[in-house]
Tab-separated table of C-alpha atoms in Angstrom:
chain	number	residue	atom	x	y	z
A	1	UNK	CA	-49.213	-33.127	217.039
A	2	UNK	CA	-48.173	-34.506	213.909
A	3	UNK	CA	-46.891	-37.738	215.629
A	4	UNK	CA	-49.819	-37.970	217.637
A	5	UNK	CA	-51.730	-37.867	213.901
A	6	UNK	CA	-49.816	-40.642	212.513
A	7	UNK	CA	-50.329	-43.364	215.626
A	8	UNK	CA	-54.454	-42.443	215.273
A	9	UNK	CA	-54.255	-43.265	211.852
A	10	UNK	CA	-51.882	-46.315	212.197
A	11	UNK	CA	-54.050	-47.341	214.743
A	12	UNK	CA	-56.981	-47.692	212.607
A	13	UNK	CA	-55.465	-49.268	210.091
A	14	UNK	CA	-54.861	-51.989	212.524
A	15	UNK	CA	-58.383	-52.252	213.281
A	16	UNK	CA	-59.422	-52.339	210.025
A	17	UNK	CA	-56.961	-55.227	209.081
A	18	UNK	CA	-57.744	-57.183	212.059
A	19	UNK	CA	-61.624	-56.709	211.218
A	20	UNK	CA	-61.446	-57.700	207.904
A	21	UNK	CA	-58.736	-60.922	208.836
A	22	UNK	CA	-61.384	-61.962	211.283
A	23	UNK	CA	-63.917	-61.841	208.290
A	24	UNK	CA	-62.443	-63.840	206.414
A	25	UNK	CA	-61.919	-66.358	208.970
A	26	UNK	CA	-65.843	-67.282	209.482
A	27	UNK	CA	-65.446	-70.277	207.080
A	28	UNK	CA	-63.507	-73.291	208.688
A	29	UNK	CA	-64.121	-76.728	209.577
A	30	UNK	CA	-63.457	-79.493	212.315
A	31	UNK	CA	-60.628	-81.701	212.017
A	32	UNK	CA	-60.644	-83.926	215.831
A	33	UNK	CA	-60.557	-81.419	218.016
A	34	UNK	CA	-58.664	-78.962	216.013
A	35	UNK	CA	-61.215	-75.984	214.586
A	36	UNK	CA	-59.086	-75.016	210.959
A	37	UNK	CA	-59.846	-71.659	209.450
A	38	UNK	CA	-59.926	-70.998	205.537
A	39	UNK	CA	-60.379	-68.532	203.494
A	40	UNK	CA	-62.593	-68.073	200.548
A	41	UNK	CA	-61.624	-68.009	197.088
A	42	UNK	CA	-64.451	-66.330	195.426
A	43	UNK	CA	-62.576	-66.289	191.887
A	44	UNK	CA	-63.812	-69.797	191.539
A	45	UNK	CA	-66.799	-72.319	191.372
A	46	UNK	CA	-66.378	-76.393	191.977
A	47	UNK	CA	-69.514	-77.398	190.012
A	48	UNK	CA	-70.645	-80.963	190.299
A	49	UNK	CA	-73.250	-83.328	187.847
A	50	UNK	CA	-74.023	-86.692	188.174
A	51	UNK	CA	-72.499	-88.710	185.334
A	52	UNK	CA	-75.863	-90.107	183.869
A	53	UNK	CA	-76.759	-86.503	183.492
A	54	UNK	CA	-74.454	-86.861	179.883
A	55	UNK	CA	-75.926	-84.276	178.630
A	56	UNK	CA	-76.000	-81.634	181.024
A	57	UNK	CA	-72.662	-82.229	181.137
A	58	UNK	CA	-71.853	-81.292	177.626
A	59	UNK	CA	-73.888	-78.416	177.841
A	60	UNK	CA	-71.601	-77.199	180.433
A	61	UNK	CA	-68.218	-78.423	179.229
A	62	UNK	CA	-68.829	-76.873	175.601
A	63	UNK	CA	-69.571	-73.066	177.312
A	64	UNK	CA	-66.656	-72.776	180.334
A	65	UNK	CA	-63.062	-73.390	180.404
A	66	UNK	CA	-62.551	-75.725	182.912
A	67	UNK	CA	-59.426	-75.186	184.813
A	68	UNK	CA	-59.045	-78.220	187.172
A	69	UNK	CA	-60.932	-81.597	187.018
A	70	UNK	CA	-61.572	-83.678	190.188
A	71	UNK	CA	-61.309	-87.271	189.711
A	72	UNK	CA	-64.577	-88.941	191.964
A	73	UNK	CA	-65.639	-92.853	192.248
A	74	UNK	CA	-68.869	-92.388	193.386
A	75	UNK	CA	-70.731	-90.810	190.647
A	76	UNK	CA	-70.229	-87.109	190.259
A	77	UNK	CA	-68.622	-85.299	187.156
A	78	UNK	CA	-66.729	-82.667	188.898
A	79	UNK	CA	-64.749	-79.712	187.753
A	80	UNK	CA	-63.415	-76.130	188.546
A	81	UNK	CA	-64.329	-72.919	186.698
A	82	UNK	CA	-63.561	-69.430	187.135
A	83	UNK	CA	-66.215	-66.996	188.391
A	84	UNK	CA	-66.872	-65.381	184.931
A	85	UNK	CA	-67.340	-68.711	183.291
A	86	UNK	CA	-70.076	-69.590	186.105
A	87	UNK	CA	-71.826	-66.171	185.285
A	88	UNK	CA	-71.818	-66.765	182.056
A	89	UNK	CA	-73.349	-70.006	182.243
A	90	UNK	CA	-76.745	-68.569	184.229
A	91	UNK	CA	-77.343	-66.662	181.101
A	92	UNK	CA	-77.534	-69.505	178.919
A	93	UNK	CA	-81.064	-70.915	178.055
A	94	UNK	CA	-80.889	-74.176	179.143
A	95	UNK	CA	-79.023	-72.967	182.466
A	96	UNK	CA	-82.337	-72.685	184.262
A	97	UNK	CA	-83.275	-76.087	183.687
A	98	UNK	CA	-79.729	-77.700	183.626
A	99	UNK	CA	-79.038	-75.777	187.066
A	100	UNK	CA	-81.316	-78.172	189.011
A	101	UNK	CA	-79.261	-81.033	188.661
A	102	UNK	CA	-76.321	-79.282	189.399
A	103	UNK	CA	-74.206	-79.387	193.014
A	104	UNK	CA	-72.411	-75.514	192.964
A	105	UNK	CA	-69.489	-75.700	196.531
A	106	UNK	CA	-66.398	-73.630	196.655
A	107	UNK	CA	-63.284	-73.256	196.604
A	108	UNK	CA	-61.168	-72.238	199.809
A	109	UNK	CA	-57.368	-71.469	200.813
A	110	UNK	CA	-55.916	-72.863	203.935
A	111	UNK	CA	-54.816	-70.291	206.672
A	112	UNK	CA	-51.685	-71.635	206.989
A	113	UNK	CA	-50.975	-71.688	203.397
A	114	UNK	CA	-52.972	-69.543	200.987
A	115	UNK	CA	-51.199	-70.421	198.074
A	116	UNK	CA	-52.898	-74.059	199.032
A	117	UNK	CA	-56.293	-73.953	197.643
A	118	UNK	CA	-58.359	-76.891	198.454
A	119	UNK	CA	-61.853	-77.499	196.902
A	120	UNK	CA	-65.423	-77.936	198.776
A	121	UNK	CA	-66.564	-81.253	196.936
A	122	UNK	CA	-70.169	-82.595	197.198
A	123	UNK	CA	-69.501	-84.885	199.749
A	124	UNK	CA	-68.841	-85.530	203.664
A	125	UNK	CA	-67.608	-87.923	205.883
A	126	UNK	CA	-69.206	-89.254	209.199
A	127	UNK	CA	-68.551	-91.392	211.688
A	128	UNK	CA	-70.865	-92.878	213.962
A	129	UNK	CA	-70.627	-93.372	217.562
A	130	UNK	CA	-71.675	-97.094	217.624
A	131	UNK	CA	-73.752	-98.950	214.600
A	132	UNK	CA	-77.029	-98.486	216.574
A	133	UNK	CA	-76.869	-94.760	215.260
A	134	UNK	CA	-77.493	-95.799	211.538
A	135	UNK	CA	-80.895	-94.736	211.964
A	136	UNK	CA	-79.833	-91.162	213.553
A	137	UNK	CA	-77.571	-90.753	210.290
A	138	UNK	CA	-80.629	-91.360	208.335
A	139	UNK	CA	-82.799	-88.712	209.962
A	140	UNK	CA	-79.928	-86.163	209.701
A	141	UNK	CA	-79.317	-87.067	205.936
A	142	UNK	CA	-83.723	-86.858	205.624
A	143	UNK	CA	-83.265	-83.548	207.098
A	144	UNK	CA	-80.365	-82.099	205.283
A	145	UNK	CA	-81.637	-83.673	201.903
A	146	UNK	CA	-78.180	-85.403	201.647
A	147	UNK	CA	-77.567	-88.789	199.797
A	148	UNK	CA	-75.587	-91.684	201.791
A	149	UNK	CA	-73.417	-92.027	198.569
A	150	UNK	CA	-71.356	-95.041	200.486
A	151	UNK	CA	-71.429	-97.073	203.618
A	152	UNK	CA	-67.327	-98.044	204.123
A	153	UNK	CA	-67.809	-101.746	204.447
A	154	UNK	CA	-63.856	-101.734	205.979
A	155	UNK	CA	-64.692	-99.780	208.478
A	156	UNK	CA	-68.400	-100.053	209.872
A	157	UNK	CA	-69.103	-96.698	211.303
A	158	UNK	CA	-67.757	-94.692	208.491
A	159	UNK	CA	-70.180	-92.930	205.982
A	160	UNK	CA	-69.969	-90.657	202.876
A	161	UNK	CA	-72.851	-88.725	202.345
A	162	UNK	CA	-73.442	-86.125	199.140
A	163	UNK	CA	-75.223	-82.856	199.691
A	164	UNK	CA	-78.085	-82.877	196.542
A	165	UNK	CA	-79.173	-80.116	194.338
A	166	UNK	CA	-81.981	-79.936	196.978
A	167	UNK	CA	-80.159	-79.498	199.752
A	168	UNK	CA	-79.901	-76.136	201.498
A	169	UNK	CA	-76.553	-75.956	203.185
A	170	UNK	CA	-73.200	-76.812	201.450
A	171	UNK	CA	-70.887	-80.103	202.266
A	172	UNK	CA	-69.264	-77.715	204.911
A	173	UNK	CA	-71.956	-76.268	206.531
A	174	UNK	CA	-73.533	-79.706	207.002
A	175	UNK	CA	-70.122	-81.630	208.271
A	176	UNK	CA	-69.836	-78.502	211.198
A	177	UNK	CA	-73.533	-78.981	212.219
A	178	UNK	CA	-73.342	-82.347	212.135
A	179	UNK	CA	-69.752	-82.074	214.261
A	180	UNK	CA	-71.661	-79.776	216.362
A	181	UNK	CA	-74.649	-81.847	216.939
A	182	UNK	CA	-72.776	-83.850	219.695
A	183	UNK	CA	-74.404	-86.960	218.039
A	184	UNK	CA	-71.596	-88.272	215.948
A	185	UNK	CA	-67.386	-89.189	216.781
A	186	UNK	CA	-67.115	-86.993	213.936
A	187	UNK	CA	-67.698	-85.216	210.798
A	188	UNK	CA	-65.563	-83.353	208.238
A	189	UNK	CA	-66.313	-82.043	204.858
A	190	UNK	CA	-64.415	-83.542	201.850
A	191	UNK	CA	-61.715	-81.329	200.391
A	192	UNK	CA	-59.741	-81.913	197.733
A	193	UNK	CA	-56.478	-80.311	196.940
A	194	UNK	CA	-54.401	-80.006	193.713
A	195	UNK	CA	-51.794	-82.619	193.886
A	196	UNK	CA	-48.272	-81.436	192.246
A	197	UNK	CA	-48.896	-77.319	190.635
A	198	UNK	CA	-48.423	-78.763	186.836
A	199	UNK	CA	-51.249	-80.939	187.723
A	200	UNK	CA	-54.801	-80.699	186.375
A	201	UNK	CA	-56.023	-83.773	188.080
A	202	UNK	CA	-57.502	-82.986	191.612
A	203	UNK	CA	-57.372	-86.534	193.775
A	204	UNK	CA	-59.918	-86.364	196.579
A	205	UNK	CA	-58.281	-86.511	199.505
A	206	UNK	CA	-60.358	-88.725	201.933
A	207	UNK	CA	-60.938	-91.602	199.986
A	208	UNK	CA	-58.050	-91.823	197.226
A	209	UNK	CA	-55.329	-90.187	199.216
A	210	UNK	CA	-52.970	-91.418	196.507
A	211	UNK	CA	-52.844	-93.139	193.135
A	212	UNK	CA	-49.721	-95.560	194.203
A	213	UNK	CA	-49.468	-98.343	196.663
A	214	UNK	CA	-47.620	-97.001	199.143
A	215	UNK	CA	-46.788	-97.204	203.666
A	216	UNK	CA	-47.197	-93.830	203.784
A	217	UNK	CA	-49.515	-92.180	205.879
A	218	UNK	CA	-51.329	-88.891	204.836
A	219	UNK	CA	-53.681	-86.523	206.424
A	220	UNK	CA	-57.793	-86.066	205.299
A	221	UNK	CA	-56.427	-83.546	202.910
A	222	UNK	CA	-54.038	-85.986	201.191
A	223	UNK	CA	-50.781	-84.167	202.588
A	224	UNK	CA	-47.780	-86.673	203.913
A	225	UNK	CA	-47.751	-87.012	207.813
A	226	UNK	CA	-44.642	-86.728	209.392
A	227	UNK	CA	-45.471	-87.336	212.749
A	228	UNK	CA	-48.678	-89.977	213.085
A	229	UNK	CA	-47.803	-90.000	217.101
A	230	UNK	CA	-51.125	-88.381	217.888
A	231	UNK	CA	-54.308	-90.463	217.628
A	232	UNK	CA	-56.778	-89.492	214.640
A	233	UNK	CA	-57.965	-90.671	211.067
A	234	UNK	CA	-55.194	-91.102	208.204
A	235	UNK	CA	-55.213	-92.490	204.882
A	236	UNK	CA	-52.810	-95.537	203.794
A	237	UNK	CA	-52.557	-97.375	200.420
A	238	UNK	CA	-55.779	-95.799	199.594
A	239	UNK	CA	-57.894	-96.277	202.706
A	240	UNK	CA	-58.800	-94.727	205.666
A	241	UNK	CA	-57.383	-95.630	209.038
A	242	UNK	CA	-57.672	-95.087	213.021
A	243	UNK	CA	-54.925	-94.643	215.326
Protein backbone atom coordinates (compact mmCIF):
# COMPACT_ATOMS: atom_id res chain seq x y z
CA UNK A 1 0.00 0.00 0.00
CA UNK A 2 2.66 2.17 1.00
CA UNK A 3 4.52 1.61 -2.36
CA UNK A 4 1.52 2.00 -4.23
CA UNK A 5 1.37 5.66 -2.18
CA UNK A 6 4.71 6.71 -3.19
CA UNK A 7 4.37 6.00 -7.28
CA UNK A 8 0.77 8.23 -7.00
CA UNK A 9 2.61 10.85 -5.53
CA UNK A 10 5.79 10.54 -7.74
CA UNK A 11 3.56 10.46 -10.43
CA UNK A 12 2.18 13.78 -9.87
CA UNK A 13 5.08 15.33 -9.32
CA UNK A 14 5.90 14.45 -12.82
CA UNK A 15 2.91 16.07 -14.05
CA UNK A 16 3.36 18.97 -12.30
CA UNK A 17 7.02 19.44 -13.58
CA UNK A 18 6.16 18.66 -17.04
CA UNK A 19 3.15 21.28 -16.77
CA UNK A 20 5.02 23.91 -15.50
CA UNK A 21 8.32 23.07 -18.14
CA UNK A 22 5.74 23.34 -20.86
CA UNK A 23 4.80 26.83 -19.35
CA UNK A 24 7.62 28.14 -19.53
CA UNK A 25 8.22 27.13 -22.96
CA UNK A 26 5.31 29.43 -24.61
CA UNK A 27 7.93 32.16 -25.42
CA UNK A 28 10.26 31.20 -28.43
CA UNK A 29 11.01 32.41 -31.74
CA UNK A 30 11.77 31.30 -35.45
CA UNK A 31 15.17 30.81 -36.54
CA UNK A 32 14.73 29.12 -40.59
CA UNK A 33 12.81 26.48 -39.96
CA UNK A 34 13.96 25.73 -36.53
CA UNK A 35 11.08 26.92 -33.75
CA UNK A 36 13.73 27.81 -30.45
CA UNK A 37 12.15 27.86 -27.04
CA UNK A 38 13.27 30.35 -24.16
CA UNK A 39 12.55 30.98 -21.07
CA UNK A 40 11.68 34.12 -19.28
CA UNK A 41 13.75 35.94 -16.97
CA UNK A 42 11.34 38.01 -15.10
CA UNK A 43 14.18 39.38 -12.62
CA UNK A 44 14.94 41.83 -15.33
CA UNK A 45 13.77 44.75 -17.67
CA UNK A 46 15.76 45.82 -21.14
CA UNK A 47 14.46 49.43 -21.22
CA UNK A 48 15.09 51.40 -24.35
CA UNK A 49 15.02 55.62 -25.11
CA UNK A 50 15.83 57.28 -28.05
CA UNK A 51 19.07 59.24 -27.65
CA UNK A 52 17.57 62.79 -28.38
CA UNK A 53 15.34 62.04 -25.49
CA UNK A 54 18.72 63.37 -23.21
CA UNK A 55 16.83 63.99 -20.67
CA UNK A 56 14.64 61.24 -20.08
CA UNK A 57 17.55 59.49 -20.08
CA UNK A 58 19.10 61.06 -17.09
CA UNK A 59 16.06 60.86 -15.31
CA UNK A 60 16.35 57.22 -15.57
CA UNK A 61 20.08 56.63 -15.26
CA UNK A 62 20.26 58.84 -11.94
CA UNK A 63 17.25 56.46 -10.14
CA UNK A 64 18.30 52.55 -11.29
CA UNK A 65 21.44 50.69 -11.24
CA UNK A 66 21.97 49.64 -14.50
CA UNK A 67 23.50 46.28 -14.74
CA UNK A 68 24.31 45.72 -18.47
CA UNK A 69 24.41 48.35 -21.31
CA UNK A 70 23.65 47.40 -24.95
CA UNK A 71 25.70 49.12 -27.42
CA UNK A 72 22.99 50.15 -30.60
CA UNK A 73 23.84 52.23 -33.99
CA UNK A 74 20.60 53.10 -34.83
CA UNK A 75 19.43 55.41 -32.23
CA UNK A 76 18.27 53.81 -29.04
CA UNK A 77 19.90 54.27 -25.49
CA UNK A 78 19.54 50.85 -24.20
CA UNK A 79 20.20 49.24 -20.89
CA UNK A 80 19.32 46.39 -18.38
CA UNK A 81 17.81 46.83 -14.90
CA UNK A 82 16.65 44.60 -12.33
CA UNK A 83 12.92 44.21 -11.62
CA UNK A 84 12.97 46.31 -8.36
CA UNK A 85 14.75 49.15 -10.03
CA UNK A 86 11.89 49.14 -12.86
CA UNK A 87 9.23 49.26 -9.98
CA UNK A 88 10.74 51.76 -8.48
CA UNK A 89 10.94 53.90 -11.35
CA UNK A 90 6.80 53.86 -11.98
CA UNK A 91 6.63 55.57 -8.69
CA UNK A 92 8.62 58.41 -9.61
CA UNK A 93 6.77 61.65 -10.74
CA UNK A 94 8.00 62.19 -13.91
CA UNK A 95 7.67 58.28 -14.69
CA UNK A 96 4.20 58.82 -16.09
CA UNK A 97 5.24 61.21 -18.54
CA UNK A 98 8.85 59.90 -19.19
CA UNK A 99 7.20 56.28 -19.68
CA UNK A 100 5.74 57.27 -23.08
CA UNK A 101 8.84 57.54 -24.77
CA UNK A 102 10.11 54.59 -23.39
CA UNK A 103 10.47 50.89 -25.34
CA UNK A 104 10.14 48.24 -22.01
CA UNK A 105 11.21 44.15 -23.86
CA UNK A 106 12.68 41.40 -21.84
CA UNK A 107 15.03 39.48 -21.02
CA UNK A 108 15.03 35.59 -21.84
CA UNK A 109 17.34 32.37 -21.25
CA UNK A 110 17.95 29.95 -24.01
CA UNK A 111 16.60 26.31 -23.49
CA UNK A 112 19.61 24.86 -24.24
CA UNK A 113 21.57 26.97 -21.98
CA UNK A 114 19.90 28.89 -19.16
CA UNK A 115 22.84 30.27 -17.79
CA UNK A 116 22.79 32.13 -21.48
CA UNK A 117 20.55 35.02 -21.09
CA UNK A 118 19.94 36.90 -24.19
CA UNK A 119 18.01 40.25 -24.28
CA UNK A 120 14.64 41.19 -26.32
CA UNK A 121 15.96 44.55 -27.96
CA UNK A 122 13.59 47.02 -29.74
CA UNK A 123 14.21 45.84 -32.96
CA UNK A 124 13.54 43.00 -35.74
CA UNK A 125 14.79 41.77 -38.76
CA UNK A 126 12.86 40.95 -42.06
CA UNK A 127 13.42 39.75 -45.14
CA UNK A 128 11.38 40.14 -48.04
CA UNK A 129 10.43 37.70 -50.58
CA UNK A 130 11.28 39.85 -53.68
CA UNK A 131 11.63 43.95 -53.61
CA UNK A 132 8.04 44.27 -54.97
CA UNK A 133 6.95 43.50 -51.25
CA UNK A 134 8.34 46.90 -49.89
CA UNK A 135 4.97 48.11 -49.86
CA UNK A 136 3.56 44.86 -47.88
CA UNK A 137 6.43 45.66 -45.22
CA UNK A 138 5.01 49.04 -44.99
CA UNK A 139 1.43 48.03 -44.26
CA UNK A 140 2.65 45.47 -41.66
CA UNK A 141 4.99 48.12 -39.98
CA UNK A 142 1.48 50.79 -40.33
CA UNK A 143 -0.24 48.09 -38.57
CA UNK A 144 2.11 47.06 -35.88
CA UNK A 145 3.10 50.82 -35.25
CA UNK A 146 6.77 49.74 -35.90
CA UNK A 147 9.53 52.12 -37.31
CA UNK A 148 11.69 50.83 -40.46
CA UNK A 149 14.81 51.97 -38.42
CA UNK A 150 17.13 50.73 -41.61
CA UNK A 151 16.81 49.46 -45.10
CA UNK A 152 20.35 47.15 -45.52
CA UNK A 153 21.55 48.78 -48.67
CA UNK A 154 24.13 45.43 -48.96
CA UNK A 155 21.60 43.34 -49.10
CA UNK A 156 18.23 44.62 -50.74
CA UNK A 157 15.57 42.60 -49.12
CA UNK A 158 16.80 42.93 -45.63
CA UNK A 159 15.00 45.32 -43.12
CA UNK A 160 15.30 46.39 -39.43
CA UNK A 161 12.31 47.60 -38.06
CA UNK A 162 11.85 49.06 -34.18
CA UNK A 163 8.71 48.31 -32.26
CA UNK A 164 7.63 52.16 -30.81
CA UNK A 165 6.32 53.15 -27.50
CA UNK A 166 2.98 52.85 -29.41
CA UNK A 167 3.18 49.68 -30.46
CA UNK A 168 1.17 46.88 -28.87
CA UNK A 169 3.13 43.70 -29.22
CA UNK A 170 6.87 43.34 -28.30
CA UNK A 171 9.93 42.84 -30.99
CA UNK A 172 9.12 39.04 -30.49
CA UNK A 173 5.68 38.85 -30.77
CA UNK A 174 5.82 40.90 -33.98
CA UNK A 175 8.96 38.87 -35.71
CA UNK A 176 6.63 35.33 -35.01
CA UNK A 177 3.50 36.96 -36.59
CA UNK A 178 5.24 38.34 -39.13
CA UNK A 179 7.18 34.68 -39.64
CA UNK A 180 3.79 33.33 -39.43
CA UNK A 181 2.13 35.54 -41.87
CA UNK A 182 3.50 33.39 -44.81
CA UNK A 183 4.26 36.81 -46.48
CA UNK A 184 7.92 37.21 -45.78
CA UNK A 185 11.39 34.59 -46.33
CA UNK A 186 11.68 35.48 -42.85
CA UNK A 187 11.59 37.24 -39.65
CA UNK A 188 13.42 37.00 -36.31
CA UNK A 189 13.50 39.23 -33.35
CA UNK A 190 16.86 40.86 -32.39
CA UNK A 191 18.56 39.38 -29.35
CA UNK A 192 21.43 40.34 -27.88
CA UNK A 193 23.60 38.32 -25.63
CA UNK A 194 26.36 39.24 -23.11
CA UNK A 195 29.58 38.73 -24.83
CA UNK A 196 32.49 37.34 -22.35
CA UNK A 197 30.70 37.06 -18.27
CA UNK A 198 33.20 40.05 -17.01
CA UNK A 199 31.60 41.99 -19.69
CA UNK A 200 29.15 44.88 -19.25
CA UNK A 201 28.94 45.71 -22.87
CA UNK A 202 26.05 43.77 -24.64
CA UNK A 203 26.96 43.70 -28.69
CA UNK A 204 23.78 43.14 -30.67
CA UNK A 205 24.04 40.23 -32.30
CA UNK A 206 22.47 40.68 -35.83
CA UNK A 207 24.08 43.60 -36.98
CA UNK A 208 27.54 43.95 -35.01
CA UNK A 209 28.21 40.29 -34.52
CA UNK A 210 31.70 41.34 -33.46
CA UNK A 211 33.88 44.35 -32.72
CA UNK A 212 37.09 42.84 -34.76
CA UNK A 213 37.64 42.17 -38.38
CA UNK A 214 37.56 38.80 -38.55
CA UNK A 215 36.59 35.26 -41.33
CA UNK A 216 34.67 33.97 -38.84
CA UNK A 217 31.25 33.15 -39.20
CA UNK A 218 28.68 33.52 -36.29
CA UNK A 219 25.09 32.76 -35.79
CA UNK A 220 22.02 35.72 -35.40
CA UNK A 221 22.86 35.52 -31.77
CA UNK A 222 26.56 36.38 -32.25
CA UNK A 223 27.79 32.75 -31.17
CA UNK A 224 30.85 31.17 -33.45
CA UNK A 225 29.54 28.58 -36.08
CA UNK A 226 31.30 25.56 -36.32
CA UNK A 227 29.64 23.96 -38.97
CA UNK A 228 28.16 26.71 -41.73
CA UNK A 229 27.34 23.42 -44.06
CA UNK A 230 23.63 24.09 -43.80
CA UNK A 231 22.14 27.00 -45.77
CA UNK A 232 20.85 30.09 -43.59
CA UNK A 233 21.80 33.77 -42.52
CA UNK A 234 25.31 34.35 -40.67
CA UNK A 235 27.21 37.26 -39.74
CA UNK A 236 30.95 37.93 -41.07
CA UNK A 237 33.29 40.92 -40.40
CA UNK A 238 30.29 42.68 -39.19
CA UNK A 239 27.63 41.94 -41.79
CA UNK A 240 25.07 39.74 -42.52
CA UNK A 241 25.33 36.96 -45.05
CA UNK A 242 23.33 34.12 -47.10
CA UNK A 243 24.45 30.74 -47.72
Amino acid sequence: MKTGRTFILTLLLLIICSLHATAQTDYFYYYGSQKIPLYLNEDKVVVSVSKTCNEIIERIHANVQVLVTINDSNGMDIIVISRSDYENLTTMDFWEEDSKSVILTSCFFLKASKKAPVYESPYLNVCLKKEEDENLLNTYAEQYKLRIAEHMTLMPLWYILSVTPESEKSPLQCANELHESGDFASAVPDLVEQRAPDDQTIVRGITNATSEKTSRLFDLLGRPVKDASKHGIYVKDGRKVIR
